[in-house]
mmCIF file of C-alpha atoms in Angstrom:
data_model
loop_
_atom_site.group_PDB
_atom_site.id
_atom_site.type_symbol
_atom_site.label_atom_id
_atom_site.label_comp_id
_atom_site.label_asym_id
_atom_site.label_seq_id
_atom_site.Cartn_x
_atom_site.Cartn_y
_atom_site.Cartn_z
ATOM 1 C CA UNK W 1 2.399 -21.032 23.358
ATOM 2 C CA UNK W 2 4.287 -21.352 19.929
ATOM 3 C CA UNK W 3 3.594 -25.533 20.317
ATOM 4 C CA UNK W 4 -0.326 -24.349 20.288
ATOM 5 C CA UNK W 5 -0.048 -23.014 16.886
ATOM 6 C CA UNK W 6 2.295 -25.639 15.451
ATOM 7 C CA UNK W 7 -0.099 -28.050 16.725
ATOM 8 C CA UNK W 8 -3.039 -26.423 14.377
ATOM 9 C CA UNK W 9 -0.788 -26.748 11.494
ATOM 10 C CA UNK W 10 0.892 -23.311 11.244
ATOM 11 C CA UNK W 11 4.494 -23.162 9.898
ATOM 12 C CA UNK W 12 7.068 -21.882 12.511
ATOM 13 C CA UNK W 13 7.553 -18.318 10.230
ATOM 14 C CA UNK W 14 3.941 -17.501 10.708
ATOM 15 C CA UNK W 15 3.106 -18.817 14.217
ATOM 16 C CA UNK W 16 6.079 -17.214 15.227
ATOM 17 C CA UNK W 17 5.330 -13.994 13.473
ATOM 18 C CA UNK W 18 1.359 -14.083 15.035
ATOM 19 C CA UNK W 19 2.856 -14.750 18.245
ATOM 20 C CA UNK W 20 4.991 -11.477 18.062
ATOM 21 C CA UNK W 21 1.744 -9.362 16.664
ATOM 22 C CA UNK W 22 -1.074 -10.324 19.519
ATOM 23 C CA UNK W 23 0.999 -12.629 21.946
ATOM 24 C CA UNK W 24 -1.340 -15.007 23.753
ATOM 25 C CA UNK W 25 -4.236 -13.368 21.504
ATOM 26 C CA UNK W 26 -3.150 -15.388 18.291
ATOM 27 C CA UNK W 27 -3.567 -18.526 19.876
ATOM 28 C CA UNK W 28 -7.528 -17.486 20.491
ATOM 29 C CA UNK W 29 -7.508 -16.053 16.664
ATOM 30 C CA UNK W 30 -5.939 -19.544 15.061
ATOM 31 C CA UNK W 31 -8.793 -21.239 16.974
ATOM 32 C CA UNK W 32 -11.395 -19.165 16.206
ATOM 33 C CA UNK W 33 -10.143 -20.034 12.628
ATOM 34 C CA UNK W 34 -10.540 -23.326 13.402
ATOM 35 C CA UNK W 35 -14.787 -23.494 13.942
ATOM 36 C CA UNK W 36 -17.021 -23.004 10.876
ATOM 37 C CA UNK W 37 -18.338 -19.305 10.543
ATOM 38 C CA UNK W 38 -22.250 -18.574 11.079
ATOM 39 C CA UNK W 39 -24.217 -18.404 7.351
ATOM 40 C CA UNK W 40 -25.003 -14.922 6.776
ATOM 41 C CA UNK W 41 -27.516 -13.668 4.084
ATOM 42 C CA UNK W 42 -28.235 -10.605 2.448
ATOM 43 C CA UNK W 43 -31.772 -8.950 1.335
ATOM 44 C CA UNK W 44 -31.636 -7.997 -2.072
ATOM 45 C CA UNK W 45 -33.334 -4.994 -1.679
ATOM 46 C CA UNK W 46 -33.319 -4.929 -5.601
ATOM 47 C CA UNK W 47 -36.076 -7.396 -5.513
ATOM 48 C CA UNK W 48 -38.211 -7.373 -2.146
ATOM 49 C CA UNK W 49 -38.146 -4.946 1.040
ATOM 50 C CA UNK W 50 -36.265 -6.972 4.152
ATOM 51 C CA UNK W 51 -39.405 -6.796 6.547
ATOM 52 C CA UNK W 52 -41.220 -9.013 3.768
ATOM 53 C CA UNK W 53 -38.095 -11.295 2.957
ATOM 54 C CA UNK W 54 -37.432 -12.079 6.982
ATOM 55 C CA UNK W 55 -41.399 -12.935 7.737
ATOM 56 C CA UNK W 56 -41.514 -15.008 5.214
ATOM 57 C CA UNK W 57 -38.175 -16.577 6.395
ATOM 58 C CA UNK W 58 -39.221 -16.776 10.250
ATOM 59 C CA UNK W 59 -42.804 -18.694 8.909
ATOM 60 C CA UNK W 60 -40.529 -21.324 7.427
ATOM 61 C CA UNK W 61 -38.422 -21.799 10.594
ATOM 62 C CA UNK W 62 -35.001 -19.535 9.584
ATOM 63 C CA UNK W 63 -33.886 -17.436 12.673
ATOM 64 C CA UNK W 64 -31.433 -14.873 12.925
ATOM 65 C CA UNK W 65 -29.697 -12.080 13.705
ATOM 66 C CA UNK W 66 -28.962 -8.484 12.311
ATOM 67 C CA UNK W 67 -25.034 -7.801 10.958
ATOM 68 C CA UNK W 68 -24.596 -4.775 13.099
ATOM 69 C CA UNK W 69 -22.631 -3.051 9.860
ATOM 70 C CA UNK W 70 -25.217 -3.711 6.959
ATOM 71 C CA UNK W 71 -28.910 -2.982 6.983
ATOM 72 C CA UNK W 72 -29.711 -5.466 4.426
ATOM 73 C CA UNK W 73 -27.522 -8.544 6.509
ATOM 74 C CA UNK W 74 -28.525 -10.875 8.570
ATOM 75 C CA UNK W 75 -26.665 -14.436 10.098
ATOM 76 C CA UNK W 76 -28.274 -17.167 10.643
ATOM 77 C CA UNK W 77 -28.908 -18.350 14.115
ATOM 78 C CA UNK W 78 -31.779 -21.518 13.427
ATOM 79 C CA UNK W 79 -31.151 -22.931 9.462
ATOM 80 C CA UNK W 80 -34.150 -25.852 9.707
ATOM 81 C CA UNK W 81 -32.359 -27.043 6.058
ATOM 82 C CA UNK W 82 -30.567 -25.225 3.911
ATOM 83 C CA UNK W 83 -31.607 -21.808 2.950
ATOM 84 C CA UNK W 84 -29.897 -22.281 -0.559
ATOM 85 C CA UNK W 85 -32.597 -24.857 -1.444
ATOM 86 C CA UNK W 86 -35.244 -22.199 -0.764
ATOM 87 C CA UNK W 87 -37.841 -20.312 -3.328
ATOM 88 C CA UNK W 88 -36.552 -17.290 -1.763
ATOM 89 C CA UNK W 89 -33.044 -17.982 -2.428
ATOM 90 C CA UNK W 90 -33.210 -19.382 -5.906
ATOM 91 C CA UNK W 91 -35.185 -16.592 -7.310
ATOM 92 C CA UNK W 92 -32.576 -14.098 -5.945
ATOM 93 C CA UNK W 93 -34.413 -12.481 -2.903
ATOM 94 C CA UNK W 94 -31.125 -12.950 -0.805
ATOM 95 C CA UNK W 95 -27.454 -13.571 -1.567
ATOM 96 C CA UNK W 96 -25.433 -15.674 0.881
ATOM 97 C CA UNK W 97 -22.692 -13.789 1.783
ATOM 98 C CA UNK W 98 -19.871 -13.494 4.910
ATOM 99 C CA UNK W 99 -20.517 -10.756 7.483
ATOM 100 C CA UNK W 100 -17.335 -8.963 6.999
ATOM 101 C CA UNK W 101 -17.825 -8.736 3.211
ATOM 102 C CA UNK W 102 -20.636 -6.836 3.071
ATOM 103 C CA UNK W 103 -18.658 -4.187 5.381
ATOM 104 C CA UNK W 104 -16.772 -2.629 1.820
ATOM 105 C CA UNK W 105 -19.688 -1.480 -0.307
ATOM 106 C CA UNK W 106 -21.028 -0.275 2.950
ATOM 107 C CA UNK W 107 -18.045 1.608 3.868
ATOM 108 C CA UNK W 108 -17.915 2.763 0.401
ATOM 109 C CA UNK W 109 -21.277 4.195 0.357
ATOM 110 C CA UNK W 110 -22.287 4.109 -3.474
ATOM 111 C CA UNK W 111 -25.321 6.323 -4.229
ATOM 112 C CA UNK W 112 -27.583 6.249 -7.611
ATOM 113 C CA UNK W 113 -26.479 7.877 -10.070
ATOM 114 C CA UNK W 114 -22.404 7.041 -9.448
ATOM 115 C CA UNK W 115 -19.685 5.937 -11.360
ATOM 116 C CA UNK W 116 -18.242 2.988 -9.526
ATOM 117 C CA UNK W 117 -15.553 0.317 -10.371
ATOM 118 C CA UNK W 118 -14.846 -3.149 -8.575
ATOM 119 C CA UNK W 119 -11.482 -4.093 -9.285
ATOM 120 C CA UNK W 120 -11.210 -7.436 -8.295
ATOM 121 C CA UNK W 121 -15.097 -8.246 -8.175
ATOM 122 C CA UNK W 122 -16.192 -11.887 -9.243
ATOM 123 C CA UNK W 123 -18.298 -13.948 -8.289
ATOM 124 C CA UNK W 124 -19.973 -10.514 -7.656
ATOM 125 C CA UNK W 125 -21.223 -10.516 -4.050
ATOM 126 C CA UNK W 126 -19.409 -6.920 -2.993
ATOM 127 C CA UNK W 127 -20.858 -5.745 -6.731
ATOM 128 C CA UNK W 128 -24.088 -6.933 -6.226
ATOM 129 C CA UNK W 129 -24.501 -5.104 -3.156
ATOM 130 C CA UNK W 130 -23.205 -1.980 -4.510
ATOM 131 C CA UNK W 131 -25.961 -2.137 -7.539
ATOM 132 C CA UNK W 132 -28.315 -2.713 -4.713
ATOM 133 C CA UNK W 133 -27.087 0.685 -2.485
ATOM 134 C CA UNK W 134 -27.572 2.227 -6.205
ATOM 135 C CA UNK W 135 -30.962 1.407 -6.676
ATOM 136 C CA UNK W 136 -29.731 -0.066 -10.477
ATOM 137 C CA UNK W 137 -29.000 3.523 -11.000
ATOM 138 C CA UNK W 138 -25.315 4.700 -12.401
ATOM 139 C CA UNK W 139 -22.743 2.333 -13.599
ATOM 140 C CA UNK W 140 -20.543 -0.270 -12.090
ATOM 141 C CA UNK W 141 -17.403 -1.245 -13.987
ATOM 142 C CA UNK W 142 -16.658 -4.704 -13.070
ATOM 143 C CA UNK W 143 -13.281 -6.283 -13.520
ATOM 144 C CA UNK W 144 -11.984 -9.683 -12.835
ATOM 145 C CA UNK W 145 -9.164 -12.065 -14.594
ATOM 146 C CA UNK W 146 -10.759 -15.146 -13.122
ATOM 147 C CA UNK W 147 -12.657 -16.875 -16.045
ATOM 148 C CA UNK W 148 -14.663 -19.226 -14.204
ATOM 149 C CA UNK W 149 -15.634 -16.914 -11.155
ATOM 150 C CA UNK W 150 -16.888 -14.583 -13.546
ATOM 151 C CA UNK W 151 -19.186 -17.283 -15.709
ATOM 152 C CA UNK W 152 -20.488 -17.180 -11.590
ATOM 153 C CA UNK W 153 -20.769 -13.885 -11.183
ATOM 154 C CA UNK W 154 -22.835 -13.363 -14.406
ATOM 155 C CA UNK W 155 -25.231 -15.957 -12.786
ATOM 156 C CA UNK W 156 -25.255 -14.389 -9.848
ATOM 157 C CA UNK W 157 -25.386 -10.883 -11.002
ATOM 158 C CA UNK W 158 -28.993 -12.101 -13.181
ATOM 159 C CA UNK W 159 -30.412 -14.105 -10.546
ATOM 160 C CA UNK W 160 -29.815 -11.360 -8.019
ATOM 161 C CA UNK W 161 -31.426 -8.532 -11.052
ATOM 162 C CA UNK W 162 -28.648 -6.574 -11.618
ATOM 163 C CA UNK W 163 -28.722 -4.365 -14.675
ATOM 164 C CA UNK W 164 -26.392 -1.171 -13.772
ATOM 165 C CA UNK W 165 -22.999 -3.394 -14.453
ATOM 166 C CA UNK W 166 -20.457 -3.770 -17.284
ATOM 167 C CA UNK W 167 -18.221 -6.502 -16.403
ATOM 168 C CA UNK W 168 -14.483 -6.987 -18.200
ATOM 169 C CA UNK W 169 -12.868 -9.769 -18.250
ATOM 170 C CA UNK W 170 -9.772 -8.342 -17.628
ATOM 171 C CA UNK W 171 -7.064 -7.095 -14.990
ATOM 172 C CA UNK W 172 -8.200 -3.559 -13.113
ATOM 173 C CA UNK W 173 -4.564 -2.940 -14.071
ATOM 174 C CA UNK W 174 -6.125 -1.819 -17.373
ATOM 175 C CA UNK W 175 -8.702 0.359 -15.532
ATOM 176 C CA UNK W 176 -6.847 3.822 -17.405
ATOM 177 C CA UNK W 177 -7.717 2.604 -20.782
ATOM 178 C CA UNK W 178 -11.449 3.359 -20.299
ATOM 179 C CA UNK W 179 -10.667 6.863 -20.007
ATOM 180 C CA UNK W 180 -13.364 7.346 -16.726
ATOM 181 C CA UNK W 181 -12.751 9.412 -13.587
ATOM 182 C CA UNK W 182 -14.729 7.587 -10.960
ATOM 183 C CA UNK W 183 -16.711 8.764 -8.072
ATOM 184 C CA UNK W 184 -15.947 5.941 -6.085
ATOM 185 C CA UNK W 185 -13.366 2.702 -6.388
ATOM 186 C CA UNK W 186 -13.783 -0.685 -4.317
ATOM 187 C CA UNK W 187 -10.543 -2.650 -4.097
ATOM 188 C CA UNK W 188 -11.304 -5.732 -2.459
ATOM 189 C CA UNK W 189 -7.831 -7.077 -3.382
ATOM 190 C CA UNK W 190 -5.847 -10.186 -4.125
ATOM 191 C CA UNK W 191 -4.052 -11.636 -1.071
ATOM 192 C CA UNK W 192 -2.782 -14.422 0.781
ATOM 193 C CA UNK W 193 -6.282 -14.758 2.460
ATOM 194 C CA UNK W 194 -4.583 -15.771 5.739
ATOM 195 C CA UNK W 195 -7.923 -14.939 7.397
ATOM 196 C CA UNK W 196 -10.064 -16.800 5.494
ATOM 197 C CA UNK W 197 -8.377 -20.391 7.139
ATOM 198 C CA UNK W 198 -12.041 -22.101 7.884
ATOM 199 C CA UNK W 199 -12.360 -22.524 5.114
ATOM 200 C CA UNK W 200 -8.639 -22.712 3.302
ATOM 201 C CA UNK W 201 -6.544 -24.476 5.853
ATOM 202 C CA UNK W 202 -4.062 -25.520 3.987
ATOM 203 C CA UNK W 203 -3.064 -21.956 4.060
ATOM 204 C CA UNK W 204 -1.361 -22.518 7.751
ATOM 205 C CA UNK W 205 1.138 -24.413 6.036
ATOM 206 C CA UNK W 206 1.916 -23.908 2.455
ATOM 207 C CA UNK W 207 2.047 -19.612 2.541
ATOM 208 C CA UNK W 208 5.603 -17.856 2.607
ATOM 209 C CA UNK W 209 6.872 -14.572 3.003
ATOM 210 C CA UNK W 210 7.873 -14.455 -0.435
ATOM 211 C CA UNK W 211 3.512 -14.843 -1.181
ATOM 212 C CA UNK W 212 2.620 -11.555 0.937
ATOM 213 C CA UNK W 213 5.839 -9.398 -0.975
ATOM 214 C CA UNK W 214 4.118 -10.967 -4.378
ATOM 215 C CA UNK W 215 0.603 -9.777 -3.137
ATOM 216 C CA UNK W 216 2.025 -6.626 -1.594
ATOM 217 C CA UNK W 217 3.352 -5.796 -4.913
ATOM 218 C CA UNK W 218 0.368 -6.223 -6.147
ATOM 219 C CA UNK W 219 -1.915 -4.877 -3.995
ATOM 220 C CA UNK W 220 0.393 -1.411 -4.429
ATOM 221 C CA UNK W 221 0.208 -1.506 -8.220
ATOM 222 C CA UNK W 222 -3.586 -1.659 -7.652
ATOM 223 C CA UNK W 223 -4.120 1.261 -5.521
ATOM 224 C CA UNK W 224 -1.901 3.436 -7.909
ATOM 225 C CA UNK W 225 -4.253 2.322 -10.905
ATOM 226 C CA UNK W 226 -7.546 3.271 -8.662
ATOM 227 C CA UNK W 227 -6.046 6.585 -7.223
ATOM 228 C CA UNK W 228 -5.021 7.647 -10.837
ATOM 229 C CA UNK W 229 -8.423 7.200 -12.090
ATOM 230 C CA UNK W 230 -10.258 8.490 -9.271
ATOM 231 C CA UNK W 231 -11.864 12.094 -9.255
ATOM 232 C CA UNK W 232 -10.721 14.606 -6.706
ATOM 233 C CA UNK W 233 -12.492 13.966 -3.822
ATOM 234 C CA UNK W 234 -13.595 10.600 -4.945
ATOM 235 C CA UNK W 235 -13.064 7.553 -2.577
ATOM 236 C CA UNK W 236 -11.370 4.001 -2.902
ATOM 237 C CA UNK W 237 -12.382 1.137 -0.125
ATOM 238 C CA UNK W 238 -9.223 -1.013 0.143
ATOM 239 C CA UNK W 239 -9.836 -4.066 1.346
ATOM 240 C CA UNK W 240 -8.332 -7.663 2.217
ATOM 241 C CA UNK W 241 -8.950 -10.808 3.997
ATOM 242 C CA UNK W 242 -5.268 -11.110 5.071
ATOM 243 C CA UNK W 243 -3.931 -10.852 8.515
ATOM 244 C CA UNK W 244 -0.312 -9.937 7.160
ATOM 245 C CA UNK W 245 0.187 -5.969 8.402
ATOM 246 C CA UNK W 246 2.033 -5.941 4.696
ATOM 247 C CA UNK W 247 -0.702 -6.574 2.971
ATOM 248 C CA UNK W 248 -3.006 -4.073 5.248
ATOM 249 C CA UNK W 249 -0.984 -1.594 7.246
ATOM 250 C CA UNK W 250 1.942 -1.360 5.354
ATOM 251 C CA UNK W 251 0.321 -0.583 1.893
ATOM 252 C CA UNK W 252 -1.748 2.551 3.605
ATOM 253 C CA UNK W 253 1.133 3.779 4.933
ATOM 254 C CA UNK W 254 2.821 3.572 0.951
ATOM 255 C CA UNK W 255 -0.681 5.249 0.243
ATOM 256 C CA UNK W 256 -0.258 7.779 2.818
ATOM 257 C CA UNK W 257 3.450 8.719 2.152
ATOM 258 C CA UNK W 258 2.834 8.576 -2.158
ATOM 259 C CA UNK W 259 -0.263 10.384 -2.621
ATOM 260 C CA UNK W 260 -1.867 13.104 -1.618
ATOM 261 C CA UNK W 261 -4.557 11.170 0.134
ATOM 262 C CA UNK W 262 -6.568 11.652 3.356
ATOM 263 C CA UNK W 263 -7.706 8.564 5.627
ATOM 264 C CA UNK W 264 -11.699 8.570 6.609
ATOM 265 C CA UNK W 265 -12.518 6.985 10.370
ATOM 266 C CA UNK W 266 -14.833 3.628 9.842
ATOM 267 C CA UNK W 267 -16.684 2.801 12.838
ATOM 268 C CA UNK W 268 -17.009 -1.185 12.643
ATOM 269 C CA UNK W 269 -13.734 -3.739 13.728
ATOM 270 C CA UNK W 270 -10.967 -2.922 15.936
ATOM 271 C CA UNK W 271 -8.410 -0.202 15.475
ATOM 272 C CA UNK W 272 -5.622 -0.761 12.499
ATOM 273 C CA UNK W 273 -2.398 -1.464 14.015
ATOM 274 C CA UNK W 274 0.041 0.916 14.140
ATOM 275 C CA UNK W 275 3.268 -0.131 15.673
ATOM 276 C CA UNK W 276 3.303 -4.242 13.855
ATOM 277 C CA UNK W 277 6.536 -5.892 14.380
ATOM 278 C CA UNK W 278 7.774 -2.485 16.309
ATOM 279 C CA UNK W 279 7.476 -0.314 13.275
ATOM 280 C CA UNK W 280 6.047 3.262 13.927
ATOM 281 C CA UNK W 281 3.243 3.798 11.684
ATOM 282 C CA UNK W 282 1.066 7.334 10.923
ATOM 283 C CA UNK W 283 -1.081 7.328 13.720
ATOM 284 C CA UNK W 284 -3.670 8.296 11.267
ATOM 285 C CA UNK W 285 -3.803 4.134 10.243
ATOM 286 C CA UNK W 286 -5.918 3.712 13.284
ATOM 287 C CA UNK W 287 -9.191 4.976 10.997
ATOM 288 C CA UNK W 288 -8.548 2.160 9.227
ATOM 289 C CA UNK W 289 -10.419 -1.122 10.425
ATOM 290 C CA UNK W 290 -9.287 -4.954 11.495
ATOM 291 C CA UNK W 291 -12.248 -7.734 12.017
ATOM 292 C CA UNK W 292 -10.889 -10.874 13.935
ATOM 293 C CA UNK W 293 -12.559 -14.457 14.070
ATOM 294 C CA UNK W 294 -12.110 -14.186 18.015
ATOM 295 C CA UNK W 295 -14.026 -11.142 18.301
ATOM 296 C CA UNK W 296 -16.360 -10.703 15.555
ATOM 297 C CA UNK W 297 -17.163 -14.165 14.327
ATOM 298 C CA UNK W 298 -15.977 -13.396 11.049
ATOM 299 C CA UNK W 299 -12.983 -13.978 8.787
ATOM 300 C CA UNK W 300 -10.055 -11.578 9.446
ATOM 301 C CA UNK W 301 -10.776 -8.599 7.282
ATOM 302 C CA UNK W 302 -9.108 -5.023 6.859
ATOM 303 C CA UNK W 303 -10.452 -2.307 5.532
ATOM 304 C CA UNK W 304 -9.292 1.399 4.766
ATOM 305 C CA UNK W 305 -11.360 4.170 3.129
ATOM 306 C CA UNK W 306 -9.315 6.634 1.112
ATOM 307 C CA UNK W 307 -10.118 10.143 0.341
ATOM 308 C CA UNK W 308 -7.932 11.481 -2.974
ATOM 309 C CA UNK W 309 -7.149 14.796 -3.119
ATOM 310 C CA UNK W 310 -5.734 15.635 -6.158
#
């Protein structure tokens, strides 16, 4: 069993500690891991109306099917050549983006007129949909220490026809000094990506425990910044594309036991877990949301959606 995951390249901490999460299950998730995901698009909604954008798709050959979560998202099922060298594409009628990524802004349900910030957001996919969900109406407040994904982002963010953002380059551990309350927060937030290994392998090997406490650190220092800044009543999407329960689970319970905070129930992905490694968790962590590459043919992706109440 254990030999199966060695043999894919995992180090013996992290098979070992997979094996103890899902048992026999972690062998199907490493392999899942293992095949290329499907493409998946989005309609930029900004631009053209998705009946339009998919007929003139299907006359050039595309196929594919709807992303059960997002209106706008499709994966494709025939690519005839690659839909990145199309008119459609270049002049920003769709955005290629993974299934379980367009889950968060639709989770987080942005509406026109709202005061949003992305706290991690280049190269801009998540914010670009969120712009799109608010018509170009309100403000986005972009932030993103990555220098290079954000020379991206402002590509992507013009090609796509994006005019409701402000981007910073800048760490959203500097949200306070803008002196905003927000309506609404997305967190999408630094990890160890350990369910992102299609397409980062080397992550099997070269990840340690001592990477998830850094990101966990992190990822806590975050969600204090966002919940501070965040109006009563206002909601923060935390999410990650980490399999590590202290990087997912373990942070909402911080959340839960810190802050006077109330869970919301998503309906897309399995159940969060709530006893990993044998530790009792708040039942209430089962609102919270797990996609698996075994199940949903998507990275592995957690998201939570956080009501603050003070």
């Amino acid at each position: 069993m254990l030999e199966r995951l060695f043999s894919l390249g995992y180090s013996k901490t992290f098979a070992e500690r997979y094996y103890q999460l899902w048992g026999e299950r972690a062998i199907k998730i490493a392999e899942a891991m293992e095949k290329p995901l499907p493409r998946c698009f989005r309609v930029n909604t900004l631009r053209i109306e998705i009946p339009k954008l998919t007929k003139l798709l299907n006359k050039k050959g595309f196929q594919f099917k709807r992303v059960p979560w997002a209106r706008e998202g499709f994966c494709l099922t025939r690519e005839p050549f690659s839909i990145t060298s199309t008119p459609e594409y270049l002049s920003g009628l769709l955005y290629i983006q993974e299934a379980s990524s367009m889950y968060p802004p639709v989770a987080l349900e942005p509406k026109p007129g709202d005061v949003v910030a992305d706290m991690a957001a280049a190269p801009g996919g998540k914010t670009s949909y969120m712009a799109q969900l608010m018509k170009n109406k309100g403000v986005i407040y972009a932030f993103d220490v990555g220098e290079e994904r954000l020379k991206e982002m402002r590509l992507n963010l013009s090609r796509l026809g994006v005019t409701n953002t402000i981007i910073f380059h800048k760490s959203s551990l500097y949200l306070g000094e803008l002196g905003i309350e927000f309506d609404k927060i997305l967190l999408d937030a630094p990890c160890t990506g350990s369910g992102t290994i299609h397409k980062n392998p080397e992550r099997k090997a070269n990840r340690t425990l001592e990477d998830v406490k850094f990101c966990q650190n992190l990822q806590m220092k975050l969600i204090k910044v966002a919940l501070e800044n965040l109006k009563k009543g206002g909601i923060l999407i935390y999410s990650t594309c980490s399999l590590e329960p202290e990087e997912n689970e373990f942070v909402i319970q911080w959340v839960l036991d810190n802050f006077k905070v109330e869970l919301l129930p998503l309906h897309y992905g399995e159940p969060a877990l709530v006893k990993p490694f044998g530790v009792e968790l708040s039942e209430e962590i089962i609102k919270a949301r797990r996609f698996y590459p075994d199940k949903h043919n998507t990275s592995g992706f957690f998201v939570a959606k956080i009501k603050n109440l003070e």
